[in-house]
XYZ file of C-alpha atoms in Angstrom:
608
model
C 21.104 27.424 2.490
C 20.993 25.875 -0.904
C 20.222 28.079 -3.950
C 17.096 26.118 -4.743
C 15.846 26.792 -1.192
C 16.098 30.582 -1.885
C 13.450 30.178 -4.638
C 10.830 28.653 -2.273
C 7.473 30.406 -2.245
C 6.020 31.677 1.060
C 3.966 28.480 1.322
C 7.133 26.412 0.830
C 8.851 28.380 3.588
C 5.935 27.984 5.960
C 6.047 24.262 5.323
C 9.748 24.186 6.163
C 9.077 26.040 9.355
C 6.175 23.721 10.325
C 8.531 20.725 9.712
C 11.244 22.125 11.948
C 8.744 22.775 14.653
C 7.329 19.330 14.308
C 10.816 17.728 14.371
C 11.573 19.636 17.559
C 8.303 18.403 19.039
C 9.057 14.921 18.041
C 12.607 14.964 19.615
C 10.936 15.901 22.914
C 8.128 13.472 22.777
C 10.068 10.422 21.585
C 9.882 7.767 18.809
C 6.336 6.736 19.548
C 4.851 9.403 17.517
C 6.788 8.612 14.282
C 5.126 6.553 11.618
C 6.970 3.317 10.761
C 8.237 4.785 7.467
C 9.983 7.396 9.338
C 10.979 5.038 12.232
C 13.026 2.098 11.033
C 13.489 -0.571 8.397
C 12.417 -4.220 8.692
C 15.321 -6.517 9.807
C 13.479 -9.355 7.913
C 13.806 -7.228 4.715
C 17.515 -6.318 5.299
C 18.544 -8.260 2.117
C 15.932 -6.349 0.006
C 17.261 -2.911 1.398
C 20.780 -3.949 0.671
C 19.713 -4.683 -2.856
C 17.977 -1.328 -3.134
C 21.130 0.480 -1.986
C 23.088 -1.433 -4.623
C 20.660 -0.214 -7.358
C 20.974 3.258 -6.074
C 24.776 3.188 -6.239
C 24.629 1.812 -9.816
C 22.363 4.688 -10.906
C 19.320 2.528 -11.512
C 17.290 4.163 -8.760
C 17.291 7.813 -7.660
C 16.216 8.590 -4.045
C 13.379 10.965 -4.028
C 15.021 12.778 -1.295
C 17.708 13.878 -3.650
C 15.273 15.415 -6.161
C 13.601 18.727 -5.957
C 10.528 18.398 -8.113
C 7.372 20.258 -8.586
C 4.050 20.056 -10.221
C 2.699 23.085 -11.969
C -1.031 23.586 -12.540
C -3.709 26.215 -13.185
C -5.449 27.266 -9.992
C -9.066 27.902 -10.781
C -10.994 30.775 -9.129
C -13.247 29.743 -6.289
C -11.052 26.823 -5.192
C -11.392 26.848 -1.368
C -9.297 23.825 -0.459
C -5.474 23.618 -0.817
C -4.683 21.343 -3.711
C -3.506 17.785 -2.785
C -2.435 14.796 -5.040
C -5.465 12.622 -5.725
C -4.422 8.909 -5.962
C -6.903 8.702 -8.950
C -5.370 11.830 -10.550
C -4.779 11.549 -14.267
C -2.413 14.123 -15.722
C -4.235 17.140 -14.442
C -7.424 15.879 -16.030
C -5.931 15.762 -19.507
C -7.450 12.566 -20.841
C -7.223 13.666 -24.533
C -5.180 10.536 -25.580
C -2.148 12.517 -26.636
C 0.848 10.361 -27.367
C 2.757 11.962 -24.425
C -0.030 11.494 -21.907
C 0.226 8.456 -19.626
C -2.757 6.047 -19.709
C -2.832 5.461 -16.035
C -3.227 7.647 -12.896
C -0.023 9.545 -13.207
C 1.394 12.854 -12.002
C 3.864 14.727 -14.088
C 6.543 16.706 -12.297
C 9.807 18.539 -13.161
C 12.322 21.093 -12.015
C 10.805 24.214 -10.605
C 11.408 26.137 -13.862
C 9.610 23.418 -15.977
C 6.680 23.266 -13.527
C 6.452 27.046 -13.525
C 6.418 27.027 -17.394
C 3.649 24.392 -17.371
C 1.536 26.330 -14.882
C 1.848 29.516 -16.801
C 1.091 27.808 -20.233
C -2.037 26.230 -18.622
C -3.269 29.370 -16.878
C -5.357 32.153 -18.324
C -8.886 32.696 -19.286
C -11.197 29.830 -18.833
C -14.303 28.885 -20.770
C -16.527 30.627 -18.295
C -14.556 33.830 -18.666
C -12.726 33.591 -15.202
C -8.970 33.836 -14.943
C -7.064 30.850 -13.628
C -3.671 31.496 -11.872
C -0.333 29.525 -11.956
C 0.261 27.418 -8.986
C 3.469 25.402 -8.123
C 3.637 22.564 -5.570
C 6.791 20.771 -4.226
C 6.218 17.054 -4.369
C 7.332 14.817 -1.517
C 6.362 11.484 0.278
C 6.363 10.148 3.787
C 8.392 7.123 2.649
C 12.022 7.831 3.297
C 13.074 4.987 1.005
C 11.075 6.212 -1.997
C 12.905 6.226 -5.165
C 12.311 6.783 -8.891
C 13.612 4.672 -11.707
C 16.157 6.290 -13.988
C 15.218 5.613 -17.547
C 18.549 6.893 -18.732
C 20.260 4.049 -16.977
C 22.460 2.114 -19.537
C 23.536 -1.431 -18.570
C 26.165 -1.430 -21.175
C 28.237 1.076 -19.256
C 28.635 -1.263 -16.323
C 31.646 -3.383 -15.666
C 31.193 -7.186 -15.473
C 31.382 -7.001 -11.725
C 28.673 -4.295 -11.610
C 26.417 -6.301 -14.006
C 26.618 -9.131 -11.598
C 25.728 -6.812 -8.704
C 22.915 -5.435 -10.819
C 21.304 -8.824 -11.597
C 21.723 -10.110 -8.019
C 20.077 -6.938 -6.709
C 17.091 -7.200 -8.968
C 16.501 -10.864 -7.988
C 16.228 -9.714 -4.236
C 13.322 -7.261 -4.559
C 10.831 -9.627 -6.377
C 7.559 -10.752 -4.987
C 5.771 -14.018 -5.624
C 3.403 -14.191 -8.621
C 0.196 -14.487 -6.567
C 1.415 -12.043 -3.907
C 1.670 -9.427 -6.631
C -1.456 -10.551 -8.380
C -3.864 -12.486 -6.193
C -6.536 -14.754 -7.643
C -10.195 -14.045 -7.234
C -11.900 -16.052 -4.452
C -13.606 -18.591 -6.794
C -10.251 -19.260 -8.532
C -8.302 -19.572 -5.201
C -7.196 -23.283 -5.975
C -5.964 -22.407 -9.573
C -2.368 -21.744 -8.558
C -1.953 -25.147 -7.061
C -3.667 -26.744 -10.042
C -1.479 -24.980 -12.641
C 1.848 -25.722 -11.132
C 2.210 -29.332 -12.227
C 1.280 -28.404 -15.809
C 3.871 -25.531 -15.824
C 6.475 -28.095 -14.710
C 5.390 -30.436 -17.578
C 6.460 -27.845 -20.149
C 10.020 -28.126 -19.135
C 12.639 -25.421 -18.409
C 11.249 -21.992 -19.477
C 12.577 -18.432 -18.852
C 9.403 -17.000 -20.288
C 6.081 -18.526 -21.233
C 4.726 -17.570 -24.690
C 1.220 -17.095 -25.894
C 1.358 -20.594 -27.328
C 2.398 -21.957 -23.882
C -0.581 -20.116 -22.332
C -2.981 -21.670 -24.840
C -1.546 -25.095 -24.124
C -1.724 -24.676 -20.250
C -5.410 -23.701 -20.661
C -6.203 -26.849 -22.527
C -4.206 -29.162 -20.068
C -5.344 -27.568 -16.831
C -9.005 -26.926 -17.732
C -8.700 -23.548 -16.180
C -10.032 -20.488 -17.862
C -8.048 -18.381 -20.386
C -8.399 -15.391 -18.038
C -7.070 -17.133 -14.875
C -4.097 -18.818 -16.836
C -3.204 -15.463 -18.515
C -3.204 -13.727 -15.181
C -0.881 -16.328 -13.598
C 1.403 -16.713 -16.552
C 1.534 -13.015 -17.012
C 2.683 -12.543 -13.428
C 5.341 -15.180 -13.921
C 6.634 -13.524 -17.065
C 6.565 -10.159 -15.361
C 8.601 -11.523 -12.430
C 11.154 -12.953 -14.817
C 11.323 -9.713 -16.839
C 11.868 -7.797 -13.611
C 15.044 -9.767 -13.132
C 16.581 -8.489 -16.350
C 14.879 -5.285 -17.425
C 12.449 -3.562 -15.052
C 12.649 -0.421 -17.295
C 10.733 -2.354 -19.976
C 7.992 -3.211 -17.511
C 7.723 0.449 -16.440
C 7.402 1.453 -20.034
C 4.510 -0.896 -20.506
C 2.956 0.297 -17.177
C 2.991 4.062 -17.976
C 1.915 3.630 -21.553
C -0.961 1.195 -21.080
C -4.351 1.238 -19.284
C -4.868 -2.515 -19.096
C -3.609 -4.781 -16.255
C -2.981 -7.561 -18.698
C -0.889 -6.769 -21.719
C 1.203 -8.256 -24.357
C 4.976 -7.947 -24.509
C 7.793 -9.853 -26.151
C 11.334 -11.007 -25.592
C 14.019 -12.005 -28.182
C 15.732 -15.223 -27.047
C 18.571 -16.565 -29.351
C 17.318 -14.457 -32.199
C 13.740 -15.694 -31.905
C 10.899 -13.302 -30.874
C 8.635 -14.728 -28.113
C 5.198 -12.999 -27.778
C 3.937 -13.449 -24.238
C 1.416 -12.152 -21.705
C 2.511 -9.670 -19.043
C 0.581 -8.932 -15.821
C 0.924 -5.083 -14.989
C -0.981 -5.620 -11.682
C 2.064 -7.618 -10.600
C 4.355 -4.932 -11.779
C 2.533 -2.228 -9.789
C 2.765 -4.280 -6.603
C 6.314 -5.234 -7.140
C 7.279 -1.663 -7.685
C 5.287 -0.589 -4.592
C 7.099 -3.132 -2.346
C 10.496 -1.978 -3.721
C 9.529 1.668 -2.776
C 9.796 2.657 -6.530
C 7.134 5.301 -6.876
C 7.909 6.919 -10.291
C 10.239 7.097 -13.255
C 12.530 9.886 -14.484
C 12.554 10.157 -18.229
C 12.808 12.472 -21.151
C 9.750 13.242 -23.026
C 8.460 15.786 -25.757
C 6.096 18.220 -24.178
C 3.409 19.471 -26.608
C 2.468 22.164 -24.124
C 5.949 23.638 -24.008
C 6.958 22.451 -27.560
C 10.302 21.178 -26.362
C 12.090 18.078 -25.033
C 12.100 18.047 -21.235
C 13.205 15.804 -18.348
C 10.350 14.860 -16.039
C 9.526 12.506 -13.185
C 6.234 10.534 -13.746
C 4.753 9.257 -10.565
C 2.598 6.119 -10.876
C 2.179 5.243 -7.190
C 0.096 8.283 -6.267
C -1.055 6.998 -2.945
C 2.572 7.401 -1.768
C 3.010 10.885 -3.288
C 2.160 14.156 -1.367
C 2.692 17.753 -1.832
C 5.040 19.101 0.877
C 2.336 21.074 2.566
C -0.225 18.276 2.536
C 2.594 15.914 4.004
C 3.193 18.258 6.916
C -0.635 18.785 7.458
C -1.078 14.965 7.536
C 1.793 14.616 10.046
C 0.471 17.314 12.278
C -3.155 15.925 12.172
C -1.868 12.562 13.025
C 0.211 14.003 16.103
C -2.700 15.930 17.219
C -5.182 13.169 16.880
C -3.031 10.290 18.239
C -0.117 11.979 20.136
C -1.255 11.618 23.784
C -2.568 8.003 23.427
C 0.338 6.895 21.316
C 2.843 7.956 23.877
C 0.780 6.333 26.824
C 0.074 3.057 24.860
C 3.604 2.745 23.840
C 4.226 1.156 27.307
C 1.835 -1.785 26.475
C 4.831 -4.104 25.837
C 7.635 -3.917 28.492
C 11.245 -4.753 27.557
C 10.931 -7.817 29.748
C 7.794 -9.039 27.826
C 9.514 -8.600 24.507
C 12.402 -10.782 25.605
C 10.110 -13.364 27.233
C 7.517 -13.615 24.478
C 8.095 -13.912 20.674
C 4.528 -12.611 20.025
C 5.162 -9.472 22.167
C 8.364 -8.853 20.359
C 6.469 -9.122 17.119
C 3.844 -6.683 18.185
C 6.397 -4.018 18.774
C 8.391 -4.771 15.633
C 7.152 -1.928 13.485
C 7.578 -3.972 10.240
C 6.385 -7.350 11.505
C 4.658 -9.387 8.836
C 1.021 -10.394 9.440
C 1.956 -14.120 8.820
C 4.750 -13.928 11.424
C 2.492 -12.274 14.012
C -0.110 -14.984 13.396
C 2.283 -17.785 13.662
C 3.510 -16.545 17.080
C -0.043 -16.032 18.241
C -0.706 -19.744 17.539
C 2.179 -20.624 19.785
C 0.685 -19.002 22.848
C -0.127 -22.019 25.162
C -3.690 -23.324 24.431
C -4.305 -21.283 21.319
C -2.988 -23.293 18.467
C -6.395 -25.233 18.290
C -8.411 -22.205 18.921
C -6.931 -20.317 15.991
C -7.280 -23.539 13.949
C -10.939 -23.627 14.616
C -13.774 -22.271 12.443
C -14.414 -18.490 12.011
C -18.024 -19.449 11.437
C -18.284 -17.899 7.910
C -19.503 -19.520 4.826
C -16.090 -18.975 3.028
C -14.711 -21.664 5.320
C -11.947 -19.578 7.010
C -10.271 -20.720 10.144
C -10.111 -18.202 12.902
C -6.290 -17.925 12.147
C -6.898 -17.225 8.504
C -9.461 -14.566 9.191
C -7.296 -12.944 11.798
C -4.289 -12.806 9.564
C -6.324 -11.222 6.686
C -7.461 -8.528 9.071
C -3.851 -7.966 10.177
C -3.037 -7.609 6.529
C -5.672 -5.094 5.960
C -4.333 -3.068 8.833
C -0.751 -3.421 7.557
C -1.548 -2.400 4.066
C -4.003 0.381 4.688
C -3.396 2.014 8.066
C -0.138 0.834 9.597
C 2.002 3.538 7.773
C -0.290 6.425 8.873
C -0.382 5.890 12.541
C 2.347 6.622 15.134
C 4.316 3.464 15.926
C 3.300 3.720 19.521
C -0.222 2.521 18.521
C 0.851 -0.483 16.358
C 1.154 -2.941 19.212
C -2.287 -2.132 20.734
C -3.845 -2.212 17.295
C -2.384 -5.506 16.519
C -3.360 -6.927 19.769
C -6.912 -5.688 19.331
C -7.048 -7.463 15.931
C -5.686 -10.702 17.459
C -8.369 -10.765 20.129
C -11.299 -9.248 18.226
C -12.718 -12.609 17.413
C -10.720 -14.847 19.574
C -13.816 -16.450 21.225
C -15.377 -17.196 17.801
C -14.303 -20.759 17.291
C -15.551 -21.700 20.743
C -18.807 -19.916 20.030
C -19.171 -21.811 16.798
C -18.385 -25.139 18.359
C -20.968 -24.553 21.090
C -23.574 -23.091 18.744
C -23.904 -20.255 21.367
C -24.026 -17.115 19.313
C -25.881 -15.252 22.119
C -22.926 -15.741 24.430
C -20.331 -14.696 21.779
C -19.476 -11.383 23.492
C -18.969 -12.945 26.960
C -16.915 -15.897 25.501
C -14.744 -13.477 23.502
C -14.078 -11.292 26.495
C -13.089 -14.239 28.639
C -10.808 -15.681 25.952
C -9.254 -12.301 25.211
C -8.393 -11.701 28.843
C -6.941 -15.116 29.082
C -4.857 -14.529 26.013
C -3.491 -11.230 27.198
C -2.898 -12.561 30.756
C -0.529 -15.265 29.186
C 1.261 -12.512 27.320
C 1.697 -10.469 30.465
C -0.349 -7.434 29.468
C -1.370 -5.433 32.500
C -4.994 -4.790 33.324
C -4.811 -1.036 32.486
C -3.922 -1.869 28.851
C -6.223 -5.019 28.814
C -9.267 -2.756 29.597
C -8.582 -0.542 26.593
C -8.360 -3.516 24.262
C -11.510 -5.211 25.658
C -13.358 -1.932 25.273
C -12.237 -1.558 21.565
C -12.970 -5.134 20.582
C -16.318 -5.180 22.324
C -18.695 -2.286 22.450
C -16.286 0.045 20.628
C -16.283 -2.109 17.455
C -20.021 -2.577 17.693
C -20.698 1.139 17.906
C -18.211 1.880 15.044
C -20.180 -0.537 12.842
C -23.459 1.204 13.587
C -22.016 4.629 12.952
C -19.775 3.962 9.935
C -21.728 1.213 8.074
C -25.332 1.622 9.231
C -25.070 5.506 9.308
C -26.434 5.829 12.808
C -26.075 9.168 14.614
C -27.615 10.851 17.651
C -27.787 8.431 20.505
C -25.233 5.960 19.018
C -22.556 8.690 18.502
C -23.333 9.827 22.045
C -22.802 6.245 23.311
C -19.477 6.158 21.507
C -18.387 9.403 23.133
C -19.375 8.175 26.561
C -17.529 4.855 25.964
C -14.372 6.789 24.887
C -14.594 9.139 27.833
C -15.002 6.289 30.370
C -12.362 4.077 28.830
C -9.771 6.834 28.680
C -10.635 8.059 32.097
C -9.875 4.732 33.622
C -6.674 4.386 31.527
C -5.165 7.854 32.427
C -6.621 8.038 35.874
C -7.798 11.547 35.157
C -10.310 13.261 32.871
C -9.201 12.648 29.303
C -8.710 15.385 26.609
C -10.982 15.525 23.640
C -7.995 14.443 21.416
C -7.332 11.326 23.622
C -11.048 10.370 23.225
C -10.948 10.942 19.522
C -7.813 8.751 19.208
C -9.703 5.945 20.993
C -12.666 6.261 18.681
C -10.515 6.356 15.596
C -8.791 3.090 16.780
C -12.284 1.435 17.218
C -13.146 2.554 13.723
C -9.941 1.340 12.238
C -10.474 -2.029 13.754
C -13.983 -2.258 12.399
C -12.877 -1.280 8.873
C -10.092 -3.834 8.812
C -12.464 -6.498 10.217
C -15.317 -5.736 7.736
C -12.870 -5.242 4.949
C -11.807 -8.934 5.323
C -15.088 -9.822 3.552
C -14.248 -7.858 0.470
C -12.350 -8.563 -2.692
C -9.705 -6.081 -1.643
C -8.679 -8.373 1.252
C -6.028 -10.974 0.435
C -5.770 -14.337 2.222
C -2.733 -16.694 2.272
C -3.650 -20.212 1.275
C -3.394 -22.677 4.054
C -1.556 -25.114 1.733
C 1.050 -22.554 0.973
C -0.004 -22.299 -2.690
C -0.105 -18.539 -3.158
C -2.539 -15.767 -2.183
C -6.162 -15.098 -3.253
C -8.726 -12.319 -2.889
C -11.678 -12.818 -0.577
C -15.284 -13.065 -1.548
C -16.960 -9.566 -2.088
C -19.633 -9.918 0.565
C -19.328 -6.380 1.956
C -18.026 -4.522 -1.185
C -20.989 -2.273 -1.240
C -19.843 -0.574 2.011
C -16.449 0.106 0.785
C -14.899 2.435 -1.842
C -13.233 1.347 -4.956
C -9.407 1.383 -4.107
C -6.934 3.239 -6.393
C -3.732 2.118 -4.665
C -1.191 -0.117 -6.380
C -2.681 -3.588 -6.341
C -6.088 -2.284 -5.242
C -5.905 -3.571 -1.717
C -6.529 -0.714 0.598
C -9.843 -0.966 2.479
C -11.705 2.356 3.059
C -15.472 2.828 3.793
C -17.352 4.430 0.901
C -18.294 7.985 1.420
C -21.404 9.658 -0.068
C -21.038 9.940 -3.757
C -18.050 7.498 -3.989
C -18.104 4.454 -6.236
C -18.632 1.142 -4.412
C -15.784 -1.267 -4.711
C -16.157 -3.570 -7.768
C -17.042 -7.148 -7.023
C -13.899 -8.281 -8.798
C -10.484 -6.625 -8.266
C -8.781 -9.053 -10.643
C -6.649 -7.805 -13.577
C -8.570 -6.353 -16.482
C -8.787 -7.887 -19.889
C -5.909 -8.230 -22.247
C -5.238 -5.552 -24.838
C -5.404 -6.588 -28.504
C -2.010 -7.863 -29.657
C -2.037 -5.620 -32.666
C -2.577 -2.428 -30.760
C 0.316 0.102 -31.311
C 1.108 2.680 -28.798
C 3.450 5.587 -29.223
C 6.277 5.901 -26.653
C 7.531 8.976 -24.841
C 10.962 9.969 -26.159
C 13.752 8.270 -24.305
C 11.604 5.372 -23.030
C 12.979 2.113 -24.383
C 10.066 0.316 -26.047
C 12.067 -2.843 -26.825
C 13.331 -5.369 -24.338
C 16.946 -6.602 -24.516
C 18.003 -9.574 -26.495
C 19.049 -12.517 -24.446
């Protein structure tokens, strides 16, 4: 046992014991219960992971698994729920504007001693006269690849060979400008419009404010749209040479669009930066925080901390294990049983079936293989019957992306294939329905087409019946319950559907957990489908010119997301804020605004 483990609180030790029991359970039950972040890496992203390993070996990134970090807080009397990291958390509620307080949703953590000192300093008598108690929480994540950026990294200490490895690795973890910062629906054609005008400016490493003004005039696009796109391009270029500078801007600014500068050949270039792009780029690279020295006003000393800025990925150790156990309890039996949906023979015979079982398959790749199923290229190219003008394939890929970005990391991998198959078939009769103008027959046509599609894939009737039940009555009842707020008879109908479907599937009376798992799959399908008509959903342009957000038709039913990139779709609960109509980057900060930097954070980019 390591010395640090001897210092664990009783809660920490209980969490470790729970983890050991869970791991033993997992080894008995098989891989189908693991989440995909615990299960494997994407073969398609092998180059990216090699680059991340290089950055770790050079000291740029520090694996979160190698750090023991804690958050210290004051526990107030009367708190009945165990504290968890809120993705909208803002420095323990400290929004005083102090120079050492980050301007975004950020969680400060440190060594156990630092966290303990913080908790003690913040505890004591409260305004209402009660006494708050110090509370310490170990911070963790489900993502085995999670890292934090090392702000003490010094490129000048690298050899020429290492510098070459460093720059090559950085270039492998980038995302495209509109993938990192999608355009609003009404501006979806802007990227294609802007590209020729960007080319007309000639070779540029970075685009200045003057370039941005020139592009606005030439393209006829709005200043806001051009700034968003040019800011994303500049941020992508900056990520190739100095990601630490972008992280400095991120943790010290509240706006998504900001001003930065670069010194090229002795000349300062002022330019827009897009920090929405930075958040998504870091998220895709599994970089969830930054290790940096700061001055603590609370402790009146310089300390080393880790500031987490991707809070949707950050958990306390106890909440991580509770989440894991809840997932296994809720989905365990069904995940193991549905893991047999795709046989090894079907995987080798059908590219699509292989994609369905690939835990990290990309929505675009799943959709491309679905269109190759005999007879379905034209079906997916047909109309989805919505005013936005989506094809059935475009809509289906967007629903797959909603699932991939919101739910796929939180379900056992054994349920990924059935969920993806349900998404592929949930509207598969829609284009024929639209062509025939026969909306009253939509359910019957959809069922017939779904059975035909699954027959061609070699899916057996037992698994087909579950999918048909999900995409038919299951999705309809989930809509009535979750969106319309129906209860009573509708919830009873859902229970009866789950009971009947699971009884047929298992050949016995199902357990309550097995029925709950089916219901949750139906609800997840409905959320991903309805969420495709919100501004959190992102669609890939059919001409290949980038990504854009969808129209906010159903935003009122969904909560405002707080994840990196604001893309997760979750139904709005009572008292929650409805999703804003536009999720596009916020306005630019004034150029003249001066922000104080935490000690040790490099405020200036390198000269090139």
